[in-house]
PDB file of C-alpha atoms and ligand atoms in Angstrom:
ATOM      1  CA  UNK A   1     -63.718  25.398   1.006  1.00  0.00           C
ATOM      2  CA  UNK A   2     -67.245  25.683   2.358  1.00  0.00           C
ATOM      3  CA  UNK A   3     -69.479  22.783   3.233  1.00  0.00           C
ATOM      4  CA  UNK A   4     -73.009  22.855   4.550  1.00  0.00           C
ATOM      5  CA  UNK A   5     -74.165  19.974   6.704  1.00  0.00           C
ATOM      6  CA  UNK A   6     -77.752  19.189   7.539  1.00  0.00           C
ATOM      7  CA  UNK A   7     -78.945  16.660  10.100  1.00  0.00           C
ATOM      8  CA  UNK A   8     -82.448  15.490  10.716  1.00  0.00           C
ATOM      9  CA  UNK A   9     -83.314  13.337  13.676  1.00  0.00           C
ATOM     10  CA  UNK A  10     -85.797  10.487  13.939  1.00  0.00           C
ATOM     11  CA  UNK A  11     -85.000   7.408  16.000  1.00  0.00           C
ATOM     12  CA  UNK A  12     -85.896   3.984  14.697  1.00  0.00           C
ATOM     13  CA  UNK A  13     -87.524   1.553  17.162  1.00  0.00           C
ATOM     14  CA  UNK A  14     -85.092   0.148  19.700  1.00  0.00           C
ATOM     15  CA  UNK A  15     -84.345  -3.571  19.576  1.00  0.00           C
ATOM     16  CA  UNK A  16     -82.533  -5.158  22.433  1.00  0.00           C
ATOM     17  CA  UNK A  17     -81.436  -8.552  21.144  1.00  0.00           C
ATOM     18  CA  UNK A  18     -77.678  -8.931  20.982  1.00  0.00           C
ATOM     19  CA  UNK A  19     -75.876 -10.978  18.323  1.00  0.00           C
ATOM     20  CA  UNK A  20     -72.845 -12.746  19.681  1.00  0.00           C
ATOM     21  CA  UNK A  21     -70.725 -13.712  16.687  1.00  0.00           C
ATOM     22  CA  UNK A  22     -70.362 -13.003  12.987  1.00  0.00           C
ATOM     23  CA  UNK A  23     -71.568 -16.574  12.418  1.00  0.00           C
ATOM     24  CA  UNK A  24     -74.849 -16.101  14.285  1.00  0.00           C
ATOM     25  CA  UNK A  25     -78.075 -16.939  12.494  1.00  0.00           C
ATOM     26  CA  UNK A  26     -80.164 -14.176  10.902  1.00  0.00           C
ATOM     27  CA  UNK A  27     -82.796 -14.728  13.618  1.00  0.00           C
ATOM     28  CA  UNK A  28     -80.314 -13.225  16.096  1.00  0.00           C
ATOM     29  CA  UNK A  29     -79.707 -10.179  13.953  1.00  0.00           C
ATOM     30  CA  UNK A  30     -79.953  -6.727  15.504  1.00  0.00           C
ATOM     31  CA  UNK A  31     -79.720  -3.739  13.147  1.00  0.00           C
ATOM     32  CA  UNK A  32     -76.489  -1.879  13.746  1.00  0.00           C
ATOM     33  CA  UNK A  33     -74.049   0.304  11.860  1.00  0.00           C
ATOM     34  CA  UNK A  34     -70.274   0.232  12.218  1.00  0.00           C
ATOM     35  CA  UNK A  35     -68.296   3.366  11.369  1.00  0.00           C
ATOM     36  CA  UNK A  36     -64.677   2.839  10.330  1.00  0.00           C
ATOM     37  CA  UNK A  37     -62.889   6.205  10.160  1.00  0.00           C
ATOM     38  CA  UNK A  38     -59.285   7.377  10.278  1.00  0.00           C
ATOM     39  CA  UNK A  39     -56.589   9.224   8.340  1.00  0.00           C
ATOM     40  CA  UNK A  40     -55.917   8.399   4.718  1.00  0.00           C
ATOM     41  CA  UNK A  41     -53.547   5.446   4.460  1.00  0.00           C
ATOM     42  CA  UNK A  42     -54.438   4.002   7.875  1.00  0.00           C
ATOM     43  CA  UNK A  43     -56.076   1.014   6.196  1.00  0.00           C
ATOM     44  CA  UNK A  44     -59.857   1.699   6.246  1.00  0.00           C
ATOM     45  CA  UNK A  45     -60.592   0.383   2.735  1.00  0.00           C
ATOM     46  CA  UNK A  46     -58.431  -2.680   3.290  1.00  0.00           C
ATOM     47  CA  UNK A  47     -60.227  -3.452   6.562  1.00  0.00           C
ATOM     48  CA  UNK A  48     -63.704  -3.000   5.089  1.00  0.00           C
ATOM     49  CA  UNK A  49     -62.823  -5.250   2.121  1.00  0.00           C
ATOM     50  CA  UNK A  50     -61.386  -7.897   4.447  1.00  0.00           C
ATOM     51  CA  UNK A  51     -64.507  -7.919   6.668  1.00  0.00           C
ATOM     52  CA  UNK A  52     -66.770  -8.240   3.611  1.00  0.00           C
ATOM     53  CA  UNK A  53     -64.552 -10.945   2.053  1.00  0.00           C
ATOM     54  CA  UNK A  54     -64.571 -12.949   5.262  1.00  0.00           C
ATOM     55  CA  UNK A  55     -68.269 -12.495   6.026  1.00  0.00           C
ATOM     56  CA  UNK A  56     -70.091 -11.542   2.819  1.00  0.00           C
ATOM     57  CA  UNK A  57     -73.439 -12.389   4.415  1.00  0.00           C
ATOM     58  CA  UNK A  58     -72.755 -10.224   7.476  1.00  0.00           C
ATOM     59  CA  UNK A  59     -71.116  -7.023   6.237  1.00  0.00           C
ATOM     60  CA  UNK A  60     -71.632  -4.607   3.357  1.00  0.00           C
ATOM     61  CA  UNK A  61     -70.278  -1.210   2.479  1.00  0.00           C
ATOM     62  CA  UNK A  62     -72.793   1.601   2.992  1.00  0.00           C
ATOM     63  CA  UNK A  63     -72.739   3.710  -0.158  1.00  0.00           C
ATOM     64  CA  UNK A  64     -73.622   7.416  -0.046  1.00  0.00           C
ATOM     65  CA  UNK A  65     -75.955   9.177  -2.485  1.00  0.00           C
ATOM     66  CA  UNK A  66     -74.265  11.848  -4.639  1.00  0.00           C
ATOM     67  CA  UNK A  67     -75.232  14.344  -7.340  1.00  0.00           C
ATOM     68  CA  UNK A  68     -71.862  14.613  -9.044  1.00  0.00           C
ATOM     69  CA  UNK A  69     -71.480  13.256 -12.567  1.00  0.00           C
ATOM     70  CA  UNK A  70     -70.509   9.615 -12.870  1.00  0.00           C
ATOM     71  CA  UNK A  71     -67.012   9.155 -14.281  1.00  0.00           C
ATOM     72  CA  UNK A  72     -66.424   6.714 -17.169  1.00  0.00           C
ATOM     73  CA  UNK A  73     -64.885   4.024 -14.963  1.00  0.00           C
ATOM     74  CA  UNK A  74     -67.658   4.302 -12.309  1.00  0.00           C
ATOM     75  CA  UNK A  75     -71.082   2.645 -12.141  1.00  0.00           C
ATOM     76  CA  UNK A  76     -74.278   2.917 -10.082  1.00  0.00           C
ATOM     77  CA  UNK A  77     -73.384   2.114  -6.472  1.00  0.00           C
ATOM     78  CA  UNK A  78     -69.656   2.395  -7.086  1.00  0.00           C
ATOM     79  CA  UNK A  79     -68.513   4.577  -5.475  1.00  0.00           C
ATOM     80  CA  UNK A  80     -71.908   6.325  -5.025  1.00  0.00           C
ATOM     81  CA  UNK A  81     -75.588   5.949  -5.699  1.00  0.00           C
ATOM     82  CA  UNK A  82     -75.708   8.598  -8.412  1.00  0.00           C
ATOM     83  CA  UNK A  83     -78.857  10.741  -8.611  1.00  0.00           C
ATOM     84  CA  UNK A  84     -79.728  14.075 -10.216  1.00  0.00           C
ATOM     85  CA  UNK A  85     -80.177  17.223  -8.165  1.00  0.00           C
ATOM     86  CA  UNK A  86     -83.997  17.114  -8.167  1.00  0.00           C
ATOM     87  CA  UNK A  87     -84.039  13.496  -6.975  1.00  0.00           C
ATOM     88  CA  UNK A  88     -81.550  14.311  -4.233  1.00  0.00           C
ATOM     89  CA  UNK A  89     -83.672  17.249  -3.052  1.00  0.00           C
ATOM     90  CA  UNK A  90     -86.767  15.042  -3.070  1.00  0.00           C
ATOM     91  CA  UNK A  91     -84.947  12.426  -0.947  1.00  0.00           C
ATOM     92  CA  UNK A  92     -84.019  15.183   1.531  1.00  0.00           C
ATOM     93  CA  UNK A  93     -87.600  16.528   1.573  1.00  0.00           C
ATOM     94  CA  UNK A  94     -89.006  13.053   2.261  1.00  0.00           C
ATOM     95  CA  UNK A  95     -86.567  12.626   5.150  1.00  0.00           C
ATOM     96  CA  UNK A  96     -84.815   9.673   3.528  1.00  0.00           C
ATOM     97  CA  UNK A  97     -81.522  11.552   3.232  1.00  0.00           C
ATOM     98  CA  UNK A  98     -80.905  12.556   6.849  1.00  0.00           C
ATOM     99  CA  UNK A  99     -77.407  14.015   6.604  1.00  0.00           C
ATOM    100  CA  UNK A 100     -75.682  15.671   3.687  1.00  0.00           C
ATOM    101  CA  UNK A 101     -72.949  18.054   2.651  1.00  0.00           C
ATOM    102  CA  UNK A 102     -72.792  20.505  -0.234  1.00  0.00           C
ATOM    103  CA  UNK A 103     -69.375  21.181  -1.705  1.00  0.00           C
ATOM    104  CA  UNK A 104     -68.841  23.218  -4.839  1.00  0.00           C
ATOM    105  CA  UNK A 105     -72.538  22.741  -5.608  1.00  0.00           C
ATOM    106  CA  UNK A 106     -72.305  18.947  -5.432  1.00  0.00           C
ATOM    107  CA  UNK A 107     -74.359  17.167  -2.799  1.00  0.00           C
ATOM    108  CA  UNK A 108     -73.557  13.946  -1.018  1.00  0.00           C
ATOM    109  CA  UNK A 109     -75.514  12.311   1.765  1.00  0.00           C
ATOM    110  CA  UNK A 110     -76.640   9.271   3.704  1.00  0.00           C
ATOM    111  CA  UNK A 111     -79.964   7.655   2.872  1.00  0.00           C
ATOM    112  CA  UNK A 112     -81.962   5.732   5.443  1.00  0.00           C
ATOM    113  CA  UNK A 113     -83.367   3.470   2.718  1.00  0.00           C
ATOM    114  CA  UNK A 114     -79.970   2.022   1.807  1.00  0.00           C
ATOM    115  CA  UNK A 115     -79.283   1.342   5.490  1.00  0.00           C
ATOM    116  CA  UNK A 116     -82.601  -0.384   6.122  1.00  0.00           C
ATOM    117  CA  UNK A 117     -82.191  -2.367   2.862  1.00  0.00           C
ATOM    118  CA  UNK A 118     -78.964  -3.792   4.310  1.00  0.00           C
ATOM    119  CA  UNK A 119     -80.653  -4.460   7.649  1.00  0.00           C
ATOM    120  CA  UNK A 120     -83.352  -6.395   5.751  1.00  0.00           C
ATOM    121  CA  UNK A 121     -80.573  -8.593   4.361  1.00  0.00           C
ATOM    122  CA  UNK A 122     -79.251  -9.028   7.932  1.00  0.00           C
ATOM    123  CA  UNK A 123     -76.095  -7.158   7.017  1.00  0.00           C
ATOM    124  CA  UNK A 124     -74.090  -4.660   9.048  1.00  0.00           C
ATOM    125  CA  UNK A 125     -73.430  -1.477   7.041  1.00  0.00           C
ATOM    126  CA  UNK A 126     -69.791  -0.341   7.215  1.00  0.00           C
ATOM    127  CA  UNK A 127     -69.176   3.366   6.658  1.00  0.00           C
ATOM    128  CA  UNK A 128     -66.355   5.887   6.853  1.00  0.00           C
ATOM    129  CA  UNK A 129     -67.760   8.937   8.538  1.00  0.00           C
ATOM    130  CA  UNK A 130     -66.613  12.215  10.097  1.00  0.00           C
ATOM    131  CA  UNK A 131     -67.950  13.323  13.482  1.00  0.00           C
ATOM    132  CA  UNK A 132     -70.851  15.265  11.985  1.00  0.00           C
ATOM    133  CA  UNK A 133     -71.956  12.109  10.198  1.00  0.00           C
ATOM    134  CA  UNK A 134     -71.452  10.067  13.359  1.00  0.00           C
ATOM    135  CA  UNK A 135     -73.733  12.422  15.273  1.00  0.00           C
ATOM    136  CA  UNK A 136     -76.402  12.124  12.575  1.00  0.00           C
ATOM    137  CA  UNK A 137     -76.182   8.326  12.577  1.00  0.00           C
ATOM    138  CA  UNK A 138     -76.343   8.108  16.373  1.00  0.00           C
ATOM    139  CA  UNK A 139     -79.366  10.422  16.422  1.00  0.00           C
ATOM    140  CA  UNK A 140     -81.147   8.261  13.888  1.00  0.00           C
ATOM    141  CA  UNK A 141     -80.169   4.702  14.840  1.00  0.00           C
ATOM    142  CA  UNK A 142     -79.880   2.993  18.201  1.00  0.00           C
ATOM    143  CA  UNK A 143     -76.872   0.774  17.545  1.00  0.00           C
ATOM    144  CA  UNK A 144     -73.930   2.636  16.052  1.00  0.00           C
ATOM    145  CA  UNK A 145     -70.368   1.614  16.900  1.00  0.00           C
ATOM    146  CA  UNK A 146     -67.617   3.990  15.833  1.00  0.00           C
ATOM    147  CA  UNK A 147     -64.036   2.809  15.367  1.00  0.00           C
ATOM    148  CA  UNK A 148     -61.101   5.082  14.570  1.00  0.00           C
ATOM    149  CA  UNK A 149     -58.277   3.369  12.701  1.00  0.00           C
ATOM    150  CA  UNK A 150     -54.881   4.940  12.972  1.00  0.00           C
ATOM    151  CA  UNK A 151     -51.213   4.196  12.283  1.00  0.00           C
ATOM    152  CA  UNK A 152     -47.885   5.874  12.832  1.00  0.00           C
ATOM    153  CA  UNK A 153     -47.420   8.874  10.501  1.00  0.00           C
ATOM    154  CA  UNK A 154     -44.132   7.568   9.025  1.00  0.00           C
ATOM    155  CA  UNK A 155     -45.801   4.199   8.399  1.00  0.00           C
ATOM    156  CA  UNK A 156     -48.721   5.972   6.703  1.00  0.00           C
ATOM    157  CA  UNK A 157     -46.249   7.802   4.426  1.00  0.00           C
ATOM    158  CA  UNK A 158     -44.732   4.426   3.475  1.00  0.00           C
ATOM    159  CA  UNK A 159     -48.177   2.954   2.783  1.00  0.00           C
ATOM    160  CA  UNK A 160     -49.299   5.881   0.634  1.00  0.00           C
ATOM    161  CA  UNK A 161     -46.104   5.578  -1.429  1.00  0.00           C
ATOM    162  CA  UNK A 162     -46.656   1.805  -1.565  1.00  0.00           C
ATOM    163  CA  UNK A 163     -50.261   2.354  -2.715  1.00  0.00           C
ATOM    164  CA  UNK A 164     -48.842   4.386  -5.603  1.00  0.00           C
ATOM    165  CA  UNK A 165     -50.475   7.686  -4.641  1.00  0.00           C
ATOM    166  CA  UNK A 166     -49.425  10.846  -6.472  1.00  0.00           C
ATOM    167  CA  UNK A 167     -46.624  12.666  -4.487  1.00  0.00           C
ATOM    168  CA  UNK A 168     -48.679  15.900  -4.250  1.00  0.00           C
ATOM    169  CA  UNK A 169     -51.594  13.849  -2.933  1.00  0.00           C
ATOM    170  CA  UNK A 170     -49.330  12.213  -0.344  1.00  0.00           C
ATOM    171  CA  UNK A 171     -48.140  15.612   0.905  1.00  0.00           C
ATOM    172  CA  UNK A 172     -51.751  16.785   1.215  1.00  0.00           C
ATOM    173  CA  UNK A 173     -52.881  13.606   2.969  1.00  0.00           C
ATOM    174  CA  UNK A 174     -50.000  13.732   5.452  1.00  0.00           C
ATOM    175  CA  UNK A 175     -50.794  17.383   6.211  1.00  0.00           C
ATOM    176  CA  UNK A 176     -54.389  16.294   6.869  1.00  0.00           C
ATOM    177  CA  UNK A 177     -53.211  13.486   9.181  1.00  0.00           C
ATOM    178  CA  UNK A 178     -52.480  15.825  12.126  1.00  0.00           C
ATOM    179  CA  UNK A 179     -55.939  17.383  11.940  1.00  0.00           C
ATOM    180  CA  UNK A 180     -57.675  14.054  11.423  1.00  0.00           C
ATOM    181  CA  UNK A 181     -56.171  12.289  14.471  1.00  0.00           C
ATOM    182  CA  UNK A 182     -57.527  15.052  16.742  1.00  0.00           C
ATOM    183  CA  UNK A 183     -60.949  13.450  16.208  1.00  0.00           C
ATOM    184  CA  UNK A 184     -59.817  10.042  17.481  1.00  0.00           C
ATOM    185  CA  UNK A 185     -60.926  10.498  21.145  1.00  0.00           C
ATOM    186  CA  UNK A 186     -64.494  11.150  20.019  1.00  0.00           C
ATOM    187  CA  UNK A 187     -64.870   7.696  18.489  1.00  0.00           C
ATOM    188  CA  UNK A 188     -65.963   4.749  20.653  1.00  0.00           C
ATOM    189  CA  UNK A 189     -62.771   2.784  19.953  1.00  0.00           C
ATOM    190  CA  UNK A 190     -59.314   3.549  18.572  1.00  0.00           C
ATOM    191  CA  UNK A 191     -57.261   0.803  16.923  1.00  0.00           C
ATOM    192  CA  UNK A 192     -53.655   1.162  15.838  1.00  0.00           C
ATOM    193  CA  UNK A 193     -53.631  -0.856  12.607  1.00  0.00           C
ATOM    194  CA  UNK A 194     -50.132  -2.319  12.808  1.00  0.00           C
ATOM    195  CA  UNK A 195     -51.231  -5.814  11.849  1.00  0.00           C
ATOM    196  CA  UNK A 196     -54.255  -6.268   9.605  1.00  0.00           C
ATOM    197  CA  UNK A 197     -55.394  -9.630  10.987  1.00  0.00           C
ATOM    198  CA  UNK A 198     -55.137  -8.426  14.589  1.00  0.00           C
ATOM    199  CA  UNK A 199     -57.102  -5.315  13.656  1.00  0.00           C
ATOM    200  CA  UNK A 200     -59.851  -7.430  12.077  1.00  0.00           C
ATOM    201  CA  UNK A 201     -60.009  -9.630  15.175  1.00  0.00           C
ATOM    202  CA  UNK A 202     -60.256  -6.563  17.426  1.00  0.00           C
ATOM    203  CA  UNK A 203     -63.080  -5.123  15.314  1.00  0.00           C
ATOM    204  CA  UNK A 204     -65.011  -8.416  15.410  1.00  0.00           C
ATOM    205  CA  UNK A 205     -64.528  -8.553  19.181  1.00  0.00           C
ATOM    206  CA  UNK A 206     -65.805  -4.991  19.545  1.00  0.00           C
ATOM    207  CA  UNK A 207     -68.852  -5.585  17.364  1.00  0.00           C
ATOM    208  CA  UNK A 208     -69.890  -8.906  18.843  1.00  0.00           C
ATOM    209  CA  UNK A 209     -68.742  -8.756  22.463  1.00  0.00           C
ATOM    210  CA  UNK A 210     -68.783  -5.144  23.463  1.00  0.00           C
ATOM    211  CA  UNK A 211     -72.486  -4.395  23.373  1.00  0.00           C
ATOM    212  CA  UNK A 212     -72.161  -1.861  20.548  1.00  0.00           C
ATOM    213  CA  UNK A 213     -69.432   0.301  22.011  1.00  0.00           C
ATOM    214  CA  UNK A 214     -69.766   2.989  24.655  1.00  0.00           C
ATOM    215  CA  UNK A 215     -73.103   4.480  23.707  1.00  0.00           C
TER     216      UNK A 215
HETATM  217  P1  ADP B   1     -57.286   4.100   3.652  1.00  0.00           P
HETATM  218  O1  ADP B   1     -58.542   3.483   3.092  1.00  0.00           O
HETATM  219  O2  ADP B   1     -57.376   4.333   5.131  1.00  0.00           O
HETATM  220  O3  ADP B   1     -56.842   5.323   2.918  1.00  0.00           O
HETATM  221  P2  ADP B   1     -55.976   1.736   2.546  1.00  0.00           P
HETATM  222  O4  ADP B   1     -56.868   0.649   3.015  1.00  0.00           O
HETATM  223  O5  ADP B   1     -56.072   2.144   1.104  1.00  0.00           O
HETATM  224  O6  ADP B   1     -56.107   3.023   3.498  1.00  0.00           O
HETATM  225  O7  ADP B   1     -54.490   1.278   2.907  1.00  0.00           O
HETATM  226  C1  ADP B   1     -53.371   2.057   2.486  1.00  0.00           C
HETATM  227  C2  ADP B   1     -52.245   1.100   2.131  1.00  0.00           C
HETATM  228  O8  ADP B   1     -51.782   0.476   3.330  1.00  0.00           O
HETATM  229  C3  ADP B   1     -52.664  -0.018   1.175  1.00  0.00           C
HETATM  230  O9  ADP B   1     -51.625  -0.215   0.248  1.00  0.00           O
HETATM  231  C4  ADP B   1     -52.860  -1.216   2.089  1.00  0.00           C
HETATM  232  O10 ADP B   1     -52.584  -2.422   1.417  1.00  0.00           O
HETATM  233  C5  ADP B   1     -51.831  -0.955   3.190  1.00  0.00           C
HETATM  234  N1  ADP B   1     -52.201  -1.489   4.506  1.00  0.00           N
HETATM  235  C6  ADP B   1     -53.413  -1.499   5.107  1.00  0.00           C
HETATM  236  N2  ADP B   1     -53.361  -2.035   6.327  1.00  0.00           N
HETATM  237  C7  ADP B   1     -52.064  -2.388   6.541  1.00  0.00           C
HETATM  238  C8  ADP B   1     -51.344  -3.002   7.634  1.00  0.00           C
HETATM  239  N3  ADP B   1     -51.937  -3.342   8.771  1.00  0.00           N
HETATM  240  N4  ADP B   1     -50.013  -3.188   7.483  1.00  0.00           N
HETATM  241  C9  ADP B   1     -49.374  -2.830   6.344  1.00  0.00           C
HETATM  242  N5  ADP B   1     -49.986  -2.261   5.267  1.00  0.00           N
HETATM  243  C10 ADP B   1     -51.319  -2.035   5.362  1.00  0.00           C
END
């Protein structure tokens, strides 16, 4: 399976103010992005939903732009911002889409506009992102914290069964687990998601007390 990845670099102005807690006022807000990555079944979606449920004014999911056809049960923004091929290409040409992949002719990428829209609402975009995407984000934005969520492989197998995944899908996802965890050391933080509430607390501590990770 071939994938082409394109990065463009342009740093946004640096801001130095640090926000201390998720309850801080918008005046304290510093634009930042938090990447939540990890193997399938580790709990990424659950964590992102929990952060948004707890702090709907502070966190939002960053949605990618995609050219694939919308399925009947999908809608604009869920799970992608759906655009046609010409619009996608125009967004790349204008520099708005700064990282994208092409797979089987379908394009998917990250748009700066959707990130800055969330910043304007004083929200922290949450995004799952491989290392190529992380590099693109860190080239483009000053405050990017990357967190790798993991769990024991046997526990992941239990969770995928519990989630009701198709058995063939589970086999494929478990095979991918070994490759995926090799990336863990390249993220700023690694959290073993044994207990959801503890994981959420650790993430909040990282975001608000750790000066945006190790960058
Ligand atoms: P991912 O998005 O990483 O593929 P999900 O968030 O869909 O993973 O979680 C996979 C399954 O594991 C879900 O059924 C979810 O409810 C469950 N889960 C998530 N975190 C935990 C946890 N800390 N302990 C037990 N089960 C969990």
